[in-house]
CSV table of C-alpha atoms and ligand atoms in Angstrom, one decimal:
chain,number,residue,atom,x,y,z
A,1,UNK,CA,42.3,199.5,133.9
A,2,UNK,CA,39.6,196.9,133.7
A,3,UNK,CA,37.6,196.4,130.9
A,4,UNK,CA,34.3,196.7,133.2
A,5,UNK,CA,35.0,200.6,134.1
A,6,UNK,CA,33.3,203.1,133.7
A,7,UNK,CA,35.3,205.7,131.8
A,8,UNK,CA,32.1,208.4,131.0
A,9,UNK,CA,28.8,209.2,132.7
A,10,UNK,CA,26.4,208.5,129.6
A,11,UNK,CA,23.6,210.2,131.8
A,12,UNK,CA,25.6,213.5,132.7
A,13,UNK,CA,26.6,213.7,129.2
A,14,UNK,CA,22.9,213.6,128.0
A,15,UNK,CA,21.8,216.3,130.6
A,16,UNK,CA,24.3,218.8,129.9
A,17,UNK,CA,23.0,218.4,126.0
A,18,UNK,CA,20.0,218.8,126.7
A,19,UNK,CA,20.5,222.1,128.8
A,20,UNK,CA,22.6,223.5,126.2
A,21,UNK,CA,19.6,222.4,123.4
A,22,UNK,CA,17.0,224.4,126.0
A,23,UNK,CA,19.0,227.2,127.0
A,24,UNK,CA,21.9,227.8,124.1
A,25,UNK,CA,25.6,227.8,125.3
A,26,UNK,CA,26.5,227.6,128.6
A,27,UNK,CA,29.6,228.9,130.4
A,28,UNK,CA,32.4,226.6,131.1
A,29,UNK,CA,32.0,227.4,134.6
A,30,UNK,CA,28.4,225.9,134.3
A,31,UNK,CA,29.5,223.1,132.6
A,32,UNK,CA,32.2,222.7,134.5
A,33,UNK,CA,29.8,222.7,137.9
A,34,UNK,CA,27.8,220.3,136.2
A,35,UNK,CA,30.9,217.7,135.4
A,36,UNK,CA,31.4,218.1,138.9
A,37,UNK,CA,28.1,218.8,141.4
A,38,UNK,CA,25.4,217.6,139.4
A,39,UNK,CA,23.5,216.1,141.9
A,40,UNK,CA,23.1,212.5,140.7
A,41,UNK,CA,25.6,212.1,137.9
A,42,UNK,CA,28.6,214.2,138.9
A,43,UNK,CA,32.1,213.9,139.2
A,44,UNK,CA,32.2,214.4,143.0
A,45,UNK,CA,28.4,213.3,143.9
A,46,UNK,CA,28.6,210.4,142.5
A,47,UNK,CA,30.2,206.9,143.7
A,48,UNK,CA,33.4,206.6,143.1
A,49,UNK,CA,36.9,206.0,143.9
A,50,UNK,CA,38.4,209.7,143.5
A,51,UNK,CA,41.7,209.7,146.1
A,52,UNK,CA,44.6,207.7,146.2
A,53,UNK,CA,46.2,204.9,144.3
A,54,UNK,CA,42.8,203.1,143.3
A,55,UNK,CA,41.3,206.7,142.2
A,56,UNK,CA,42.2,209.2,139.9
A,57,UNK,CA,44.8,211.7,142.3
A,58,UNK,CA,46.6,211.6,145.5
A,59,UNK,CA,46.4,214.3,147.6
A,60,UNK,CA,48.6,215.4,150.1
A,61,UNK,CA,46.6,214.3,153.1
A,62,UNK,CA,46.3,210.6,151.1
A,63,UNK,CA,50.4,210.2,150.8
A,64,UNK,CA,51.4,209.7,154.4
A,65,UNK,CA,49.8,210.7,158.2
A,66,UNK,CA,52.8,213.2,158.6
A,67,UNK,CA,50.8,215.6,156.4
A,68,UNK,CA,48.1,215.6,159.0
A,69,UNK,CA,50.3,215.5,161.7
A,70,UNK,CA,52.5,218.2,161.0
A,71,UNK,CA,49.3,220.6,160.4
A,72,UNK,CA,48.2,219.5,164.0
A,73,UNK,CA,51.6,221.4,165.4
A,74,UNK,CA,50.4,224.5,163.3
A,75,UNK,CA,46.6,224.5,164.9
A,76,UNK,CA,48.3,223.4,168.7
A,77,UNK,CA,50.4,226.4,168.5
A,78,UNK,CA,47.2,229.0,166.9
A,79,UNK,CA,45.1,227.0,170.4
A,80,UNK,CA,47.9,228.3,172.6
A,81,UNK,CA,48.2,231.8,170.4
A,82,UNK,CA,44.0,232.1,171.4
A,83,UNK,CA,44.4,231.5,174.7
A,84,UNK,CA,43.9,228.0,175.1
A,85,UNK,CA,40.1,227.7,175.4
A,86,UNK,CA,37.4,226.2,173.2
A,87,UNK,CA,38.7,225.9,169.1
A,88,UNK,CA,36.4,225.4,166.8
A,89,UNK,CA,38.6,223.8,163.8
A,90,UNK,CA,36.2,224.1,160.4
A,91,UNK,CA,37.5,221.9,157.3
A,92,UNK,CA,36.1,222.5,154.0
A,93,UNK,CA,36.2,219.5,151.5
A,94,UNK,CA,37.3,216.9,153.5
A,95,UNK,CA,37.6,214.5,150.8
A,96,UNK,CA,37.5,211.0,152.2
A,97,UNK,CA,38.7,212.7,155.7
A,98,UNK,CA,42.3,211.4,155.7
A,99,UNK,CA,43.2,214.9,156.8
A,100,UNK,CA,40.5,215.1,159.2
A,101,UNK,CA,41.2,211.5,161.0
A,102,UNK,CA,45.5,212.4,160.9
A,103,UNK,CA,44.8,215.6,162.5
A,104,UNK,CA,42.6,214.0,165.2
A,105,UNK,CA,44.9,211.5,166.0
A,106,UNK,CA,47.5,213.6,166.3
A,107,UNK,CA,45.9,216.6,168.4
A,108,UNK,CA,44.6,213.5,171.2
A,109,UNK,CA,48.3,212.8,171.4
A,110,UNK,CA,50.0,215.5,171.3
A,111,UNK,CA,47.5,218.4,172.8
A,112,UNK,CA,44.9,216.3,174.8
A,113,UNK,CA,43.4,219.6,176.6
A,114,UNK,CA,43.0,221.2,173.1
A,115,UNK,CA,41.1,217.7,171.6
A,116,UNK,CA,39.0,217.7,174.7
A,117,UNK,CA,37.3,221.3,173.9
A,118,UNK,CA,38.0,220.9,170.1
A,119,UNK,CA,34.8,221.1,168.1
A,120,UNK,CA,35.9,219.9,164.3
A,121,UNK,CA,33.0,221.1,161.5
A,122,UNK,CA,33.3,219.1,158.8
A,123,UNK,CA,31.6,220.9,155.3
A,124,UNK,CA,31.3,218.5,152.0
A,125,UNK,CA,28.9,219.0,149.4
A,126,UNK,CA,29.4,215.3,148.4
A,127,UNK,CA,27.5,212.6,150.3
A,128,UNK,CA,29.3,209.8,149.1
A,129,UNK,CA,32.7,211.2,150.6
A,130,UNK,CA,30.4,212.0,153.6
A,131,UNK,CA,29.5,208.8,154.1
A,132,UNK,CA,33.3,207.8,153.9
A,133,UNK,CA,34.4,210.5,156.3
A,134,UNK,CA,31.6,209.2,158.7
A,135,UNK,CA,33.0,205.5,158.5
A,136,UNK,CA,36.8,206.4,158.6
A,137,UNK,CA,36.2,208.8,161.6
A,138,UNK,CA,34.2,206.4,163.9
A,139,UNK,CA,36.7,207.0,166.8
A,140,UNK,CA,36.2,210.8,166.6
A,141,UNK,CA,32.2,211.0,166.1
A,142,UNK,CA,31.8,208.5,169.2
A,143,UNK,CA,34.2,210.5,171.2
A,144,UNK,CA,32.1,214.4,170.3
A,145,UNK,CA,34.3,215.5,168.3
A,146,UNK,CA,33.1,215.7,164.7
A,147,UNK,CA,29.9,216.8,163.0
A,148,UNK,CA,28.6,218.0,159.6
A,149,UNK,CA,28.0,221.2,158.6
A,150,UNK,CA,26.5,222.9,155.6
A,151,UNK,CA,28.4,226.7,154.7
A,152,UNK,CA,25.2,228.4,155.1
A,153,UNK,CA,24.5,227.0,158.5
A,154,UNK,CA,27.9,228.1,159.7
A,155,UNK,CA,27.6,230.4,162.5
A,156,UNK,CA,30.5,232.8,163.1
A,157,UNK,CA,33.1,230.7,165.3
A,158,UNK,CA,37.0,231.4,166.7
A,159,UNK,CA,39.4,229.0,165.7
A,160,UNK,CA,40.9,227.7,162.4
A,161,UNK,CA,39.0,227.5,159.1
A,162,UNK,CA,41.0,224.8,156.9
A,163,UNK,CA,40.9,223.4,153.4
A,164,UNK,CA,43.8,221.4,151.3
A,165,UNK,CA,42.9,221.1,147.3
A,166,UNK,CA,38.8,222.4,147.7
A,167,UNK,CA,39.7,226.0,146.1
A,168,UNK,CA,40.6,224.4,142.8
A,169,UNK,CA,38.1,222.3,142.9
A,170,UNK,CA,35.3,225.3,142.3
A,171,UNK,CA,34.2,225.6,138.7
A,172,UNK,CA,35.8,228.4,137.1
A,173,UNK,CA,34.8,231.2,134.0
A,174,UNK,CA,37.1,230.9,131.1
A,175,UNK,CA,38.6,234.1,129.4
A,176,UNK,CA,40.5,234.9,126.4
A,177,UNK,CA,41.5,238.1,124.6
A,178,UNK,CA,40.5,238.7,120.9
A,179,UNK,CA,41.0,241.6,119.4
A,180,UNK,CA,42.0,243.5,122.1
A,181,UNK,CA,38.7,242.2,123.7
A,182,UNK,CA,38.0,240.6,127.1
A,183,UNK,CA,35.7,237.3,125.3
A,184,UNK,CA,34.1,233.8,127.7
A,185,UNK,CA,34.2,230.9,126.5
A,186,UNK,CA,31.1,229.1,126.2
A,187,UNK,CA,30.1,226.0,126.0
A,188,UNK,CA,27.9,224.2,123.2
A,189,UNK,CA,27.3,221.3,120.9
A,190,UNK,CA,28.5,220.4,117.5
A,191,UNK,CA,26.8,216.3,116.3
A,192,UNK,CA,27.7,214.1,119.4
A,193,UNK,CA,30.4,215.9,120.9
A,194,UNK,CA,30.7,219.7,122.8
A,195,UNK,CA,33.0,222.5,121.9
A,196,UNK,CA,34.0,226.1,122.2
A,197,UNK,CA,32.8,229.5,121.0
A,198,UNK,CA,33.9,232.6,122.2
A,199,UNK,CA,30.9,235.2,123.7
A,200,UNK,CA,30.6,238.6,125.3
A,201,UNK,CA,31.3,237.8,129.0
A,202,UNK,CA,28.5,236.8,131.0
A,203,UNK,CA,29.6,238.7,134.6
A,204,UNK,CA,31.2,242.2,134.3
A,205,UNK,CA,33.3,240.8,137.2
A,206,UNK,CA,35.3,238.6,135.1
A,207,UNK,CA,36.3,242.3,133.6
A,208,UNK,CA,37.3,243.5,137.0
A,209,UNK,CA,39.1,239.8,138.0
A,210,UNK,CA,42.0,241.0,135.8
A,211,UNK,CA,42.0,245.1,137.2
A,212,UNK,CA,42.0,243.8,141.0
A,213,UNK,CA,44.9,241.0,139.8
A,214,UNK,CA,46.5,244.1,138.3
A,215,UNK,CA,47.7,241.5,135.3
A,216,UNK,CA,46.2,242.3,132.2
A,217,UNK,CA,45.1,239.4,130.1
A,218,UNK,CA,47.5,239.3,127.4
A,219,UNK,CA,46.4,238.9,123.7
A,220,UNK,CA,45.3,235.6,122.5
A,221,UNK,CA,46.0,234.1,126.2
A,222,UNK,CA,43.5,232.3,127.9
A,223,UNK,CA,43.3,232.3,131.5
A,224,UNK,CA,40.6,231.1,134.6
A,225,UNK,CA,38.5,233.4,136.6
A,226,UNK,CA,37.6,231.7,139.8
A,227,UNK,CA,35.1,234.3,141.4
A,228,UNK,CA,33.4,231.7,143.5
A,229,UNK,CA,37.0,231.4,145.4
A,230,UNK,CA,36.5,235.9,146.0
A,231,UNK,CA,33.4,235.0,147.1
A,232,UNK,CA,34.6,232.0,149.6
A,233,UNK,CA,37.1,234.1,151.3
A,234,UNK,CA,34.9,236.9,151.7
A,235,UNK,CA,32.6,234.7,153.3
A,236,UNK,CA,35.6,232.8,155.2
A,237,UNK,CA,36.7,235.9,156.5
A,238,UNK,CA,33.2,237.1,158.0
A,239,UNK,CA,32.5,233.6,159.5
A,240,UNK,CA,35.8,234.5,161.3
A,241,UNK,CA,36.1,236.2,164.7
A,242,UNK,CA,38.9,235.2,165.8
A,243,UNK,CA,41.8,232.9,164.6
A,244,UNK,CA,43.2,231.8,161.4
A,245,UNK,CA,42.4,230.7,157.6
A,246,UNK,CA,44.8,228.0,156.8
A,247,UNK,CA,44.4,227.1,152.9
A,248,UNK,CA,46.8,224.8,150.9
A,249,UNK,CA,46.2,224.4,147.2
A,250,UNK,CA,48.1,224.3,143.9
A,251,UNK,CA,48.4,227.9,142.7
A,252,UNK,CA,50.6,231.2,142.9
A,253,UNK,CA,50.8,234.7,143.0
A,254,UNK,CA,48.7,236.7,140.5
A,255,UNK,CA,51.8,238.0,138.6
A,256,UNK,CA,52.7,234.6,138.3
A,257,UNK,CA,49.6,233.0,137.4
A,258,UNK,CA,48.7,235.3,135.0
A,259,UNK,CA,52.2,236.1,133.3
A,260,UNK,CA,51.9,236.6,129.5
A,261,UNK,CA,54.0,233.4,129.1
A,262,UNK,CA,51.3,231.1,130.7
A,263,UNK,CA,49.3,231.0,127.3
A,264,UNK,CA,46.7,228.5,127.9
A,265,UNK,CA,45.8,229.0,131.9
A,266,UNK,CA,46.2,225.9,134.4
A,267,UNK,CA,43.0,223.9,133.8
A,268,UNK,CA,44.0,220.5,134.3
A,269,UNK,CA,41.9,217.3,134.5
A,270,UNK,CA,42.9,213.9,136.1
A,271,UNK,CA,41.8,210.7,135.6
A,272,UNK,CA,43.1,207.5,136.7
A,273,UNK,CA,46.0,209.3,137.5
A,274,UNK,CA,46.6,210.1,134.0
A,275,UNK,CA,46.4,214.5,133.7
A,276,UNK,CA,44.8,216.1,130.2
A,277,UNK,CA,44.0,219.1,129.6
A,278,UNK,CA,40.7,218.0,127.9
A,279,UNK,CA,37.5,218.9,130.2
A,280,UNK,CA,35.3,217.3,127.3
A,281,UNK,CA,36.5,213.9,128.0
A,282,UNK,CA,35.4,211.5,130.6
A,283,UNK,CA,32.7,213.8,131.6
A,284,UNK,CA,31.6,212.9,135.1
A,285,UNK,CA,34.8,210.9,135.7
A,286,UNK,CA,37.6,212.9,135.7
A,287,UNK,CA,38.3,216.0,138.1
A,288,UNK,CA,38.8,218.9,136.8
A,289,UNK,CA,40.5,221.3,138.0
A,290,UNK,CA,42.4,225.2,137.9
A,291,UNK,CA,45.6,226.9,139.6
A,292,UNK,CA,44.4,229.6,142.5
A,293,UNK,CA,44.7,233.2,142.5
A,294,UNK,CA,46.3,233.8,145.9
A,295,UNK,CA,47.0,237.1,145.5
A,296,UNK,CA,43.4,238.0,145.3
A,297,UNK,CA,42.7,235.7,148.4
A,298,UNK,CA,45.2,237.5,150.3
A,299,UNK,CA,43.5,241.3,148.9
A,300,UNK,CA,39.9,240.0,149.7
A,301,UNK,CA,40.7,238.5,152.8
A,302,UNK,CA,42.3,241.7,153.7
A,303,UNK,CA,39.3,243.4,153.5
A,304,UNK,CA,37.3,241.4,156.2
A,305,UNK,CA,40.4,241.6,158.3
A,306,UNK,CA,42.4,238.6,157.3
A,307,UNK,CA,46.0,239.7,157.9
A,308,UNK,CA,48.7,237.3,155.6
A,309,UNK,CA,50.5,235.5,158.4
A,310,UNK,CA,52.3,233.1,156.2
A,311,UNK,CA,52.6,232.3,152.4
A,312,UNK,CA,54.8,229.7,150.6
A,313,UNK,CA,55.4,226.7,149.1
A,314,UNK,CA,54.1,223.6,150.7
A,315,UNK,CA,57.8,222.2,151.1
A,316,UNK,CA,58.6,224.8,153.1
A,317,UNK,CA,55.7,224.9,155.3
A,318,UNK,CA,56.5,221.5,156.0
A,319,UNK,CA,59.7,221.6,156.6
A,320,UNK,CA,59.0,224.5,159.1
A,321,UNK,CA,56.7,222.3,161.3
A,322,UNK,CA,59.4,219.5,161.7
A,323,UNK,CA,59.6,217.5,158.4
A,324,UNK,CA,62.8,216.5,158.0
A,325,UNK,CA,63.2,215.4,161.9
A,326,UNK,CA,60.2,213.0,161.7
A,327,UNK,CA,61.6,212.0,158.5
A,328,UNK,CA,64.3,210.8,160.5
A,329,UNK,CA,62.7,209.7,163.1
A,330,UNK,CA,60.2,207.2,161.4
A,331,UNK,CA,62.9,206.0,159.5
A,332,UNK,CA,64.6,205.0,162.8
A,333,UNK,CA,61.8,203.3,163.3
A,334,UNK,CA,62.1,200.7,160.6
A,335,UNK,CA,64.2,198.3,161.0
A,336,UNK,CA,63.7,196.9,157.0
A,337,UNK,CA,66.1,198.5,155.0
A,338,UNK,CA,63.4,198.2,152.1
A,339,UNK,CA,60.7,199.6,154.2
A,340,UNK,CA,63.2,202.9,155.0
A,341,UNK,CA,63.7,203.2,151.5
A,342,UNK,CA,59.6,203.0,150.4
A,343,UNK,CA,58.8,204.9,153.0
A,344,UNK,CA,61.5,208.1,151.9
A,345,UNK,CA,60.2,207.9,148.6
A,346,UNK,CA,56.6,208.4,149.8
A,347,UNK,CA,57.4,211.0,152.0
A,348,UNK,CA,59.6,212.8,149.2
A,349,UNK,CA,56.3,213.2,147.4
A,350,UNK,CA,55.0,216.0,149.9
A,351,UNK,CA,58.4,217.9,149.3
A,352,UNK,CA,59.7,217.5,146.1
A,353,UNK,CA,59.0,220.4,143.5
A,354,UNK,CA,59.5,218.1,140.0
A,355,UNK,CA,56.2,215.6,140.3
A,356,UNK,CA,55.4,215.9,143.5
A,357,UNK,CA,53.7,218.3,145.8
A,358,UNK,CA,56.3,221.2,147.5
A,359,UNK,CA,56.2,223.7,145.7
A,360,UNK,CA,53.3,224.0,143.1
A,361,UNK,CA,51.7,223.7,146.2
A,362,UNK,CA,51.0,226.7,148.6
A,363,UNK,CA,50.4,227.3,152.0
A,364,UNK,CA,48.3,230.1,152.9
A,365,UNK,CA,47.6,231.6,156.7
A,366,UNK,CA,45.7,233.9,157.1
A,367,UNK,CA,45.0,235.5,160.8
A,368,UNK,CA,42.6,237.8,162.7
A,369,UNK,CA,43.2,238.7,166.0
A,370,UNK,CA,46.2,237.3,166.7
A,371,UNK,CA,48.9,240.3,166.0
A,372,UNK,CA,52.0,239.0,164.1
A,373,UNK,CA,53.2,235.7,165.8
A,374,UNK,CA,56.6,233.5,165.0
A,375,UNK,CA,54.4,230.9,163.7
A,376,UNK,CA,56.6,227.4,163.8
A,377,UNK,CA,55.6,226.6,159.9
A,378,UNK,CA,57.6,230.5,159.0
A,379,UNK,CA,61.0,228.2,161.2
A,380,UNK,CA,63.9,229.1,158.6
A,381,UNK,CA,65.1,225.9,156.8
A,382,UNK,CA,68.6,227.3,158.3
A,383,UNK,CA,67.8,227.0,161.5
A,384,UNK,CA,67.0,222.8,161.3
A,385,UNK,CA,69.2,221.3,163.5
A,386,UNK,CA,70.0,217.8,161.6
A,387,UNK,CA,71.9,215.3,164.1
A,388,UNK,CA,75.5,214.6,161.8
A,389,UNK,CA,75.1,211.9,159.3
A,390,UNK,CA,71.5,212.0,159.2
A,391,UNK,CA,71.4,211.6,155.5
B,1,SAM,C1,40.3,217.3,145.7
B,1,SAM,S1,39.3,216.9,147.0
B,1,SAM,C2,40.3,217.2,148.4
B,1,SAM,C3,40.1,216.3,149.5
B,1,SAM,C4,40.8,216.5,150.8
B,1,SAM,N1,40.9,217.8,151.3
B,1,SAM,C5,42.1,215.8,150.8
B,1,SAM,O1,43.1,216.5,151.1
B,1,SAM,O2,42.2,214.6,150.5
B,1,SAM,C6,38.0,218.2,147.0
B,1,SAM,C7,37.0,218.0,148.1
B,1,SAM,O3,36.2,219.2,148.2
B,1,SAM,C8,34.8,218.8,148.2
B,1,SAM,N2,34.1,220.0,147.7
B,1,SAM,C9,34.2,220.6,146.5
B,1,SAM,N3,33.5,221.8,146.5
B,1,SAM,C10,32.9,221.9,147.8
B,1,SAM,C11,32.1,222.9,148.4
B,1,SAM,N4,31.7,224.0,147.8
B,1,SAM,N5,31.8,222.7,149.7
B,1,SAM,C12,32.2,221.6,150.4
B,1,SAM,N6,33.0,220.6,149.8
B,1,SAM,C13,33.4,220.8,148.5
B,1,SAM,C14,34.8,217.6,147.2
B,1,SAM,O4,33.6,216.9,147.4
B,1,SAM,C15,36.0,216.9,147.8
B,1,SAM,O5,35.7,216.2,148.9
């Protein structure tokens, strides 16, 4: 780390006193929205490097092209599922639009007619990674593909609506049980530094979060409400006519993520690659972040006619869409032995449970309209056809 960087936002820090001096506590979800989205100061509006080796995470999409690539076989097949006309493809927190640019590439190869009437809707609140989507995607914008959206300008469209890693990114309520009592945590000030005080909760839907997950909170455990996800999907599936919601995050199923063993929730934070589970530190520079409910994504969706097409881990997924063959493939392709070898290890990061991202990660597709199709991601592992001696 050099001695030059900026480790804390000074500025956010001072704001997000000064609204807890005005208005009392705040929730952690309105600190956490203000770590984050603050307009000037935070986390995700302001400059920075956020993804990849000089930033503070990788993501999936940021590993290797194949990520991208892979997902483009998914969306070619839903095309040819719709009938093969116009596809609008909408991505949701396109970071610095490696996704966006891999799937592009990959479509004009691979399904020319389906990038020739593809209309891909980019939505990011931030306009720093805007402006980095805009540069990395040159090709694309000059060639009609590509343009920015806001959510509330989003008309209802057919297609795909997409997002890796932008559900855990929304600022989440924090609950605990005391005395046999549903209590938020809320945020305040003590001197120089913030802390924690337990309150009544601030949304009777936090109450209901827990009923709809059908996992009581255990006593003394601490767990995240993200109710602006219920409200995404909701919206998601309404925006929808036609097609599929294809969402990859970390997360599980509710009687997972909730268990009475998981004491503490999933809040995690990451900064320089280093994970805490301190939001009070680095304010402004580090991401925070919290595991997904899919369960209630699934339930919600259901309700506006999202039928669960596919759920799993992210290993699987991938190896459903042709992993392990390209694997082989683009290590044909190397003629350095050294190069083979750097370029397994990278790829074993998108598979590999311990450390990497298979199977914390999940795969979620949703579809409307299309009936129940043999989607190539749901391929059985046991039904990859591995040439002998591949390994
Ligand atoms: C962890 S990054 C994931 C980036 C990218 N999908 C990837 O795979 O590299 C989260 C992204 O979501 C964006 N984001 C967060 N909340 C958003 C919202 N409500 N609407 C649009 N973008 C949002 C952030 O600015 C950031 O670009």
């Amino acid at each position: 780390m050099s001695h030059l960087e900026i480790t804390e936002s000074p500025e956010l820090k001072a704001e997000i006193v000064r609204q807890i001096a005005q208005q009392g506590a705040i929730s952690f979800a309105r600190y956490m929205e203000l770590c984050l989205y603050h307009q000037q100061y935070g986390y995700y509006t302001s400059t920075r490097n956020r993804i990849g080796k000089q930033g503070d995470f990788f993501t999936s999409s940021s590993v290797h092209s194949l990520f991208g690539r892979l997902i483009a076989r998914q969306i070619g097949q839903l095309w040819q599922l719709m009938g093969e006309g116009p596809f609008t493809l909408v991505e949701q927190g396109a970071g610095e639009g490696y996704l966006c640019l891999d799937l592009l590439d990959a479509l004009a190869e691979e399904f020319p007619e389906l990038y020739a009437q593809l209309d891909y809707r980019i939505i990011e609140v931030s306009s720093d990674h805007r402006g980095k989507q805009r540069q990395r995607l040159a090709v694309h914008v000059a060639a009609g593909r590509v343009s920015w959206w806001t959510f509330s300008d989003l008309e209802p469209f057919a297609g795909c609506f997409l997002s890796n890693e932008l559900v855990d990114a929304f600022p989440v309520h924090l609950v605990e049980k005391k005395n046999n009592e549903l209590q938020e945590v809320m945020v305040t000030c003590t001197g120089a530094d913030f802390a924690e005080e337990l309150g009544p909760l601030t949304d009777q839907r936090l109450n209901d979060y827990f009923e709809l997950s059908q996992q009581p909170l255990v006593e003394g455990n601490r767990a995240e409400v993200n109710l602006a996800a219920l409200d995404w999907i909701r919206q998601v599936g309404r925006l929808l006519q036609r097609g599929a919601v294809l969402t990859i995050d970390y997360g599980y199923p509710a009687a997972e993520l909730l268990a009475p063993w998981r004491r503490a929730g999933t809040l995690l934070c990451y900064h320089r690659h280093q994970s805490s589970d301190n939001p009070y530190q680095h304010i402004g520079c580090q991401d925070i972040t919290a595991h997904i409910n899919f369960s209630l994504l699934e339930m919600i969706g259901g309700e506006q006619g999202l039928e669960t097409l596919y759920f799993g881990e992210q290993y699987r997924f991938l190896m459903g869409l042709g992993f392990l063959e390209e694997l082989i493939r683009l290590q044909a392709l190397e003629t350095d032995p050294q190069k083979a070898q750097a370029l397994r290890m990278t790829l074993k990061n998108l598979i590999m449970p311990e450390g990497g991202m298979g199977e914390s990660f999940k795969v979620l597709l949703q579809g409307k309209g299309l009936g129940s199709p043999d989607l190539l991601c749901a391929r059985p592992i046991r039904e990859i056809g591995l040439p002998p001696g591949a390994f």
